[in-house]
mmCIF file of C-alpha atoms in Angstrom:
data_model
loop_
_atom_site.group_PDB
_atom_site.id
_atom_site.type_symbol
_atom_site.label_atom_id
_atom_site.label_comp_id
_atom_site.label_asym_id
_atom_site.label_seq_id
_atom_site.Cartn_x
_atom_site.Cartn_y
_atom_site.Cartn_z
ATOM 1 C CA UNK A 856 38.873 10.221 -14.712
ATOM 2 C CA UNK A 857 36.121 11.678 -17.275
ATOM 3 C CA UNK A 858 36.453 14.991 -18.364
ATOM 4 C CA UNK A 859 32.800 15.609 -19.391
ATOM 5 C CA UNK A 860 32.635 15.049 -15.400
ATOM 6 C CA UNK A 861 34.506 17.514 -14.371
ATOM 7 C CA UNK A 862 33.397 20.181 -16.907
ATOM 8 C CA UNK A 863 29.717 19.181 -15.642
ATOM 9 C CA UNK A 864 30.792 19.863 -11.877
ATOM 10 C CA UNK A 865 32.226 23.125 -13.448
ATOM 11 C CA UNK A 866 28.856 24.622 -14.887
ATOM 12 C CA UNK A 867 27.167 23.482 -11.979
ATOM 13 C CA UNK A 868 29.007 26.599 -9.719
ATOM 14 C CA UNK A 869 27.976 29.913 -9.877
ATOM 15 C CA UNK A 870 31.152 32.362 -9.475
ATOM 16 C CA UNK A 871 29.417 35.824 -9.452
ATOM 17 C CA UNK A 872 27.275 34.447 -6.839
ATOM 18 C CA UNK A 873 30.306 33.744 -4.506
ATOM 19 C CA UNK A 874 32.285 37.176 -5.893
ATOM 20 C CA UNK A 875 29.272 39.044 -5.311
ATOM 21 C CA UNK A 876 27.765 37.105 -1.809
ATOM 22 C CA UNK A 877 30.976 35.212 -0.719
ATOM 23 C CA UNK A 878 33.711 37.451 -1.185
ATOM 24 C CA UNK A 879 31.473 40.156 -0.501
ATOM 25 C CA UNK A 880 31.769 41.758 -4.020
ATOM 26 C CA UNK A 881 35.644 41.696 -3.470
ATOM 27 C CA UNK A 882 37.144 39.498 -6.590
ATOM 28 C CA UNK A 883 36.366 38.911 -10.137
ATOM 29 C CA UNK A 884 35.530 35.747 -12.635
ATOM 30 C CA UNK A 885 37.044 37.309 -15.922
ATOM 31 C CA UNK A 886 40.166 35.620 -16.974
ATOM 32 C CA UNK A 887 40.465 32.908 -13.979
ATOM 33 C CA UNK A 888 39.535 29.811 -16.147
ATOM 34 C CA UNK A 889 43.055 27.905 -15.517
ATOM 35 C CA UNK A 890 43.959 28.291 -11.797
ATOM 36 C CA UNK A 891 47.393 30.084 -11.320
ATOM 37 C CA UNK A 892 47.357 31.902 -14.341
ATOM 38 C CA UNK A 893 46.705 35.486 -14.495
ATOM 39 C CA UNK A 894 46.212 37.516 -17.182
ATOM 40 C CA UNK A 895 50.013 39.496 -16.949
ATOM 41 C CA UNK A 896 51.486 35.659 -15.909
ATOM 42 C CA UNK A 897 53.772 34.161 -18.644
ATOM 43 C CA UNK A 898 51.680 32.088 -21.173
ATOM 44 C CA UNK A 899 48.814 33.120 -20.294
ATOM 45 C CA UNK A 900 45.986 32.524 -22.990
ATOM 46 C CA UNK A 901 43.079 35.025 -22.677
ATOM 47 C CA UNK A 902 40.588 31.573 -24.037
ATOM 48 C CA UNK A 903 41.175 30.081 -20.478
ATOM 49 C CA UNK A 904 37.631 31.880 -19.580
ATOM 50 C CA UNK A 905 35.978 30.420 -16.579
ATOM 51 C CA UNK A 906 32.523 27.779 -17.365
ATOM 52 C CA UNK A 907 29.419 29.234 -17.489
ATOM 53 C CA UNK A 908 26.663 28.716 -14.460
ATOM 54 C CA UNK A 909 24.751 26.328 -16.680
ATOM 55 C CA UNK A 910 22.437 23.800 -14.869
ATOM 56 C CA UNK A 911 21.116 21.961 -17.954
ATOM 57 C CA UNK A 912 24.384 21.952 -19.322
ATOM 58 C CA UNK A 913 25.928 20.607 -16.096
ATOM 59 C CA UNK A 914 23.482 17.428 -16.407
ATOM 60 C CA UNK A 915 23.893 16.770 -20.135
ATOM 61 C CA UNK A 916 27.523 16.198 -19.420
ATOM 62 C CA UNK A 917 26.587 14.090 -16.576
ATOM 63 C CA UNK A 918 24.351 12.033 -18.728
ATOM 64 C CA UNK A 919 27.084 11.986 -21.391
ATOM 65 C CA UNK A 920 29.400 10.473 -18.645
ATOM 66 C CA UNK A 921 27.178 7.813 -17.672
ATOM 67 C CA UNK A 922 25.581 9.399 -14.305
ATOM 68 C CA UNK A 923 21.941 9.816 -15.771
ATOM 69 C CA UNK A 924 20.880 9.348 -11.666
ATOM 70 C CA UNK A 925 23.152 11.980 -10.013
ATOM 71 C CA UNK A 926 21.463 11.424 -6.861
ATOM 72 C CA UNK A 927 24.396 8.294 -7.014
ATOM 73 C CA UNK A 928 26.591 10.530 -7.632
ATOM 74 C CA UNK A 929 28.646 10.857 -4.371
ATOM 75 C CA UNK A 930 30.747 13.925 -3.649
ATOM 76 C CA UNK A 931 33.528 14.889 -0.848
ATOM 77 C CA UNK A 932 33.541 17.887 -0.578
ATOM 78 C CA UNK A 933 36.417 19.103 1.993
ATOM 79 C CA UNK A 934 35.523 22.305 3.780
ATOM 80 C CA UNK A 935 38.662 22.180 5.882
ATOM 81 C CA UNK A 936 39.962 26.203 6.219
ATOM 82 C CA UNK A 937 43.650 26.750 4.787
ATOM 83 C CA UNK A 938 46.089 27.603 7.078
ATOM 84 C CA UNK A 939 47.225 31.050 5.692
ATOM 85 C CA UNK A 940 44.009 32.067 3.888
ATOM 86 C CA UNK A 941 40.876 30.255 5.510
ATOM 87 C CA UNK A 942 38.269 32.332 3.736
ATOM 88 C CA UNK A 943 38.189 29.239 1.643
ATOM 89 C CA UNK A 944 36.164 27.603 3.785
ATOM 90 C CA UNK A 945 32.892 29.220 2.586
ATOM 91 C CA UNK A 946 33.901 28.745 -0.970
ATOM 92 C CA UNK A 947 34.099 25.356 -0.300
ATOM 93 C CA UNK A 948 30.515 25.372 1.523
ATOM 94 C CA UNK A 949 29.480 26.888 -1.714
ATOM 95 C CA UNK A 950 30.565 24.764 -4.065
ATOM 96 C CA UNK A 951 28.654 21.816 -2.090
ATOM 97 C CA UNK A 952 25.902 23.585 -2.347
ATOM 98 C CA UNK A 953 25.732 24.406 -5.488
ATOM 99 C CA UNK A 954 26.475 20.287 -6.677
ATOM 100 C CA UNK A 955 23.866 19.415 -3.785
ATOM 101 C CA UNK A 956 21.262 21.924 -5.711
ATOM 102 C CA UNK A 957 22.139 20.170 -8.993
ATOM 103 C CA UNK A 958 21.183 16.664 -7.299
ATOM 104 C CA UNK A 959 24.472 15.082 -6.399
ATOM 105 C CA UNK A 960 25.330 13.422 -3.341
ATOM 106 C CA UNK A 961 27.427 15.222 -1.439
ATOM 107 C CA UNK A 962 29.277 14.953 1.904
ATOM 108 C CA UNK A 963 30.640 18.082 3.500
ATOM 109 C CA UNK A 964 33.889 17.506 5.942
ATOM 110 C CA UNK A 965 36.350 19.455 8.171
ATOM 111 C CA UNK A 966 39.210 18.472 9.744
ATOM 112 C CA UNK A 967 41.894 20.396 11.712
ATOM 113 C CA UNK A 968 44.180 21.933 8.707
ATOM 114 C CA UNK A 969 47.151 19.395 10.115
ATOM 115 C CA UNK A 970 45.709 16.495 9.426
ATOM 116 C CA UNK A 971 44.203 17.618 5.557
ATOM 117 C CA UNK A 972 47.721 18.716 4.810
ATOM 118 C CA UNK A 973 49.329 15.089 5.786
ATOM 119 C CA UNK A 974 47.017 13.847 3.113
ATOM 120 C CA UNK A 975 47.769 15.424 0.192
ATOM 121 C CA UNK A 976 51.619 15.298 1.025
ATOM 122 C CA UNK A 977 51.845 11.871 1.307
ATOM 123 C CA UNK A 978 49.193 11.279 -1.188
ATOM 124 C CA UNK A 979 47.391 8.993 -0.113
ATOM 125 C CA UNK A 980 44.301 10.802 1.908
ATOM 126 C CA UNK A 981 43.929 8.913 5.577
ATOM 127 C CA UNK A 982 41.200 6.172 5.761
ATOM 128 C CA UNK A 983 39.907 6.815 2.021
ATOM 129 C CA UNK A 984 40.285 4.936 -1.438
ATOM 130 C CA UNK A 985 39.398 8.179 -3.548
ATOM 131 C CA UNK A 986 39.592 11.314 -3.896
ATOM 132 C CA UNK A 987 37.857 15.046 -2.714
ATOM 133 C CA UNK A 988 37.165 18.292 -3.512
ATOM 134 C CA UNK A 989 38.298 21.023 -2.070
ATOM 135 C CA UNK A 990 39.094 24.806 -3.038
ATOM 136 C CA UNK A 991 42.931 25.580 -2.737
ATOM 137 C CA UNK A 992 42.906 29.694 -2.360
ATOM 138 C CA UNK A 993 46.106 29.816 -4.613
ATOM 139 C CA UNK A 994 49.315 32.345 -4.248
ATOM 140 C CA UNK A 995 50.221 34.713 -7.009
ATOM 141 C CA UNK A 996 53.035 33.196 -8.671
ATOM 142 C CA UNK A 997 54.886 34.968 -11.610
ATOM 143 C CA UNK A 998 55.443 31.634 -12.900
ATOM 144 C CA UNK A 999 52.324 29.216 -12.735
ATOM 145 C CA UNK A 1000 54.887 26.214 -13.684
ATOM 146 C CA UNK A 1001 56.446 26.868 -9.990
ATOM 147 C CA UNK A 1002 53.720 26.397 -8.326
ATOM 148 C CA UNK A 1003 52.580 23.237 -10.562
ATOM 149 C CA UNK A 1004 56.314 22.266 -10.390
ATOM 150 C CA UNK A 1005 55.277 21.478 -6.461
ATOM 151 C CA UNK A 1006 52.593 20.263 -6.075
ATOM 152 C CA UNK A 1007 51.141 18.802 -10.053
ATOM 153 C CA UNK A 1008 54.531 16.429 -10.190
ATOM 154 C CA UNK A 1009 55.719 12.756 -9.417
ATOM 155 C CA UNK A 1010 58.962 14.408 -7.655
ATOM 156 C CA UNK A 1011 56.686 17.710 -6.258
ATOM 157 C CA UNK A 1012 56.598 18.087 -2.416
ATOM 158 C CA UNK A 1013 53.033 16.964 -1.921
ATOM 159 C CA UNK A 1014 50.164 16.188 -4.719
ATOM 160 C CA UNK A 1015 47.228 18.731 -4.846
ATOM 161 C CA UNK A 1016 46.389 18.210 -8.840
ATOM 162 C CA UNK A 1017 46.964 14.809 -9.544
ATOM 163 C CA UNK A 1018 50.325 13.387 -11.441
ATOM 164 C CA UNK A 1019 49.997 13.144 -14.942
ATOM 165 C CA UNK A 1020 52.753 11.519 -17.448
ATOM 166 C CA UNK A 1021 52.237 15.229 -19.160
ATOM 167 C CA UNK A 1022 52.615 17.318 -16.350
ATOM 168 C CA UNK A 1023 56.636 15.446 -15.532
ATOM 169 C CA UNK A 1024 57.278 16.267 -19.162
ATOM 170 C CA UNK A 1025 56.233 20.024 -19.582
ATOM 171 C CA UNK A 1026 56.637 21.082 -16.142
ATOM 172 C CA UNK A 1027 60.603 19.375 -16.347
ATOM 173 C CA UNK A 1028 61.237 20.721 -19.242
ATOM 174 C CA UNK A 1029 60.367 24.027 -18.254
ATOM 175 C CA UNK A 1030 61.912 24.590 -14.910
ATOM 176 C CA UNK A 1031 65.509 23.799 -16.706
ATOM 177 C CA UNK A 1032 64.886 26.208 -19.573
ATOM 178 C CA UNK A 1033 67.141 29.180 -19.440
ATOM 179 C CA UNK A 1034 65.073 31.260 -22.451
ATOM 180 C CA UNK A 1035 62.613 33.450 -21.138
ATOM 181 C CA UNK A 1036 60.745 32.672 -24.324
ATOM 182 C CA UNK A 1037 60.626 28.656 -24.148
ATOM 183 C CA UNK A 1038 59.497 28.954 -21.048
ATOM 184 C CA UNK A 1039 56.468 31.124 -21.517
ATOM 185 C CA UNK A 1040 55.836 28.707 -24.607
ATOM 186 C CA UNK A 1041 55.722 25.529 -22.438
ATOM 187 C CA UNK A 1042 54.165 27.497 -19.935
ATOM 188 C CA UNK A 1043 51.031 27.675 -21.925
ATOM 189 C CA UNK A 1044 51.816 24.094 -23.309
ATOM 190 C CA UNK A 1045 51.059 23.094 -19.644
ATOM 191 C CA UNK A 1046 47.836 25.692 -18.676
ATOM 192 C CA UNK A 1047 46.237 24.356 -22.244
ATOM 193 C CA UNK A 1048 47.071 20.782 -20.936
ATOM 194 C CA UNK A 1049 45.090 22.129 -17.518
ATOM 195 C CA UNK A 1050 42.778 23.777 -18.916
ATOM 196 C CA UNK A 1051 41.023 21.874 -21.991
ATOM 197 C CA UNK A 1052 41.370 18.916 -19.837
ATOM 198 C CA UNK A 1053 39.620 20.935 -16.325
ATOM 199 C CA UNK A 1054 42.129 19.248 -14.226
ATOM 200 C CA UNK A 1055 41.544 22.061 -12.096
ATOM 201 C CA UNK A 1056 38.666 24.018 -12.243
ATOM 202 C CA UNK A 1057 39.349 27.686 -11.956
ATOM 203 C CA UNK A 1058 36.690 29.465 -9.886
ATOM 204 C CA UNK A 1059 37.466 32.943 -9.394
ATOM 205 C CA UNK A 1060 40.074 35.876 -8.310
ATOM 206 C CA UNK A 1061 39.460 37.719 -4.372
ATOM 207 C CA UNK A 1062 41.017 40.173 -3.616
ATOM 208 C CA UNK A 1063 43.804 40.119 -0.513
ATOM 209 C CA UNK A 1064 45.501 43.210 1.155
ATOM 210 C CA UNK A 1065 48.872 42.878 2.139
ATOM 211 C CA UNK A 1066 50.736 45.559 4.676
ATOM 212 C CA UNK A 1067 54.322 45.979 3.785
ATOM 213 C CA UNK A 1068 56.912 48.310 5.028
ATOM 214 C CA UNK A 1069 59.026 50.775 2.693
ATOM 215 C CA UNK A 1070 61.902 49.486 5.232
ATOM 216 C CA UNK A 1071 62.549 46.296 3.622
ATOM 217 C CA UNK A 1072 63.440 45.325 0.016
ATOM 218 C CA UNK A 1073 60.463 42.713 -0.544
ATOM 219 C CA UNK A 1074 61.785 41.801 -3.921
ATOM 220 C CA UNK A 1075 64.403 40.035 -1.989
ATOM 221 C CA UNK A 1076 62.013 38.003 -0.709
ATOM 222 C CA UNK A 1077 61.865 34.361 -2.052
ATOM 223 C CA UNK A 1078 58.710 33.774 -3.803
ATOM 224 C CA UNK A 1079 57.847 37.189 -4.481
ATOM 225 C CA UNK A 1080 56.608 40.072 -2.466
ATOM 226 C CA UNK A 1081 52.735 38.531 -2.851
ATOM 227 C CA UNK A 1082 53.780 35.119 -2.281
ATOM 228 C CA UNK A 1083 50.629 33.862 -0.307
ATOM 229 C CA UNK A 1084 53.016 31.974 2.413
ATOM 230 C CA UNK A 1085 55.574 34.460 3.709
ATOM 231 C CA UNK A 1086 58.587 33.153 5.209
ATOM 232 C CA UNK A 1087 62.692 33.271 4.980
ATOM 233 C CA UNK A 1088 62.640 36.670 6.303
ATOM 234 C CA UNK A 1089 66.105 35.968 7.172
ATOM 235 C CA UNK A 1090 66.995 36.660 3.188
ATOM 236 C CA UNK A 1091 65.197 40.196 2.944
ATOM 237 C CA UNK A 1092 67.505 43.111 2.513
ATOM 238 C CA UNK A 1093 66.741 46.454 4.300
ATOM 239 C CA UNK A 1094 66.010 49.353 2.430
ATOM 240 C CA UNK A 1095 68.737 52.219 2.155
#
């Protein structure tokens, strides 16, 4: 639980290089430093810029963590496609890479997408005492303290982010707030909380192209109309 840690893993990946080679050219780095924020999302602070690609940089904050030998430094790194937007995978590959290149230690696995989900809802990952990486492709979300709300909390469905004493304060608070403005206040109360901390690294924005049919109302739609994981048709309202 070392922050210089995690801000060294952070300079260690090179975004434009998976915008530009991964995602085919087809996302951007500006303004993605504190996953689920985006710049027009509520509380959003325009200082949340993503780390630098900074080798040198990436090993003084090892050092300054107390992993001088990063070859002992041992990484696993979950390649494991999600279910609804799999492209991840070769994010994931890249990342490993990229902390391989830097000298760490690092294990690559896949499992079926089943099994990796069971994990992180019961929180406790089958057959391991610690923890992984892996790169969650992430819904847009009008409200980044929904999505935390499920899945960054003690009560939350499953546990993606880790539970902090911080996150059941801000994130509670927040979902019972009826003022627009409170809200977007604790909202950023909780991305600064993410983000000076790197709780989550934030790696990038792709791009996704979603069909939709003038037909249907798809603001009735819970979650949004580009909610990553469409479901309860049953609640959309046809068009007039």
């Amino acid at each position: 639980n070392n922050k210089d840690f995690r801000v060294g893993l952070s300079h260690a990946i090179n975004r434009q290089e998976i915008v530009d080679y991964v995602l085919n050219g087809h996302g951007s780095i500006a303004d993605s430093g504190c996953p689920a924020f985006w710049p027009e999302t509520p509380g959003f602070n325009p200082n949340w810029q993503p780390d630098p690609y900074d080798q040198a940089k990436a090993k003084a904050l090892f050092a300054e963590a107390g992993y001088d030998d990063l070859s002992k430094v041992k990484v696993t790194m979950e390649i494991t496609p999600m279910g609804s937007t799999p492209f991840n995978e070769k994010i994931n590959e890249a990342v490993a890479l990229y902390w391989q290149d830097l000298g760490l230690d690092v294990t690559m696995r896949k499992r079926d997408f089943a099994s990796f989900q069971a994990g992180y809802i019961n929180r406790v990952p089958a057959g391991e005492t610690g923890g992984y990486a892996w790169v969650y492709p992430g819904p847009y979300r009008q409200w980044a303290v929904i999505g935390y709300n499920a899945c960054a909390t003690t009560w939350g469905r499953y546990c993606m982010f880790g539970e902090y004493p911080e996150f059941d304060t801000i994130i509670g608070e927040a979902m019972a707030e009826a003022s627009i403005a409170r809200r977007t206040e604790l909202a950023r109360e909780m991305g600064d909380f993410v983000y000076d901390n790197r709780i989550i690294i934030g790696l990038g924005f792709s791009d996704q192209l979603w069909a939709v049919t003038p037909g249907l109302v798809w603001d009735s739609l819970p979650g949004g109309p580009s909610q990553g994981y469409l479901n309860n048709f049953d609640k959309l309202y046809w068009a007039e």
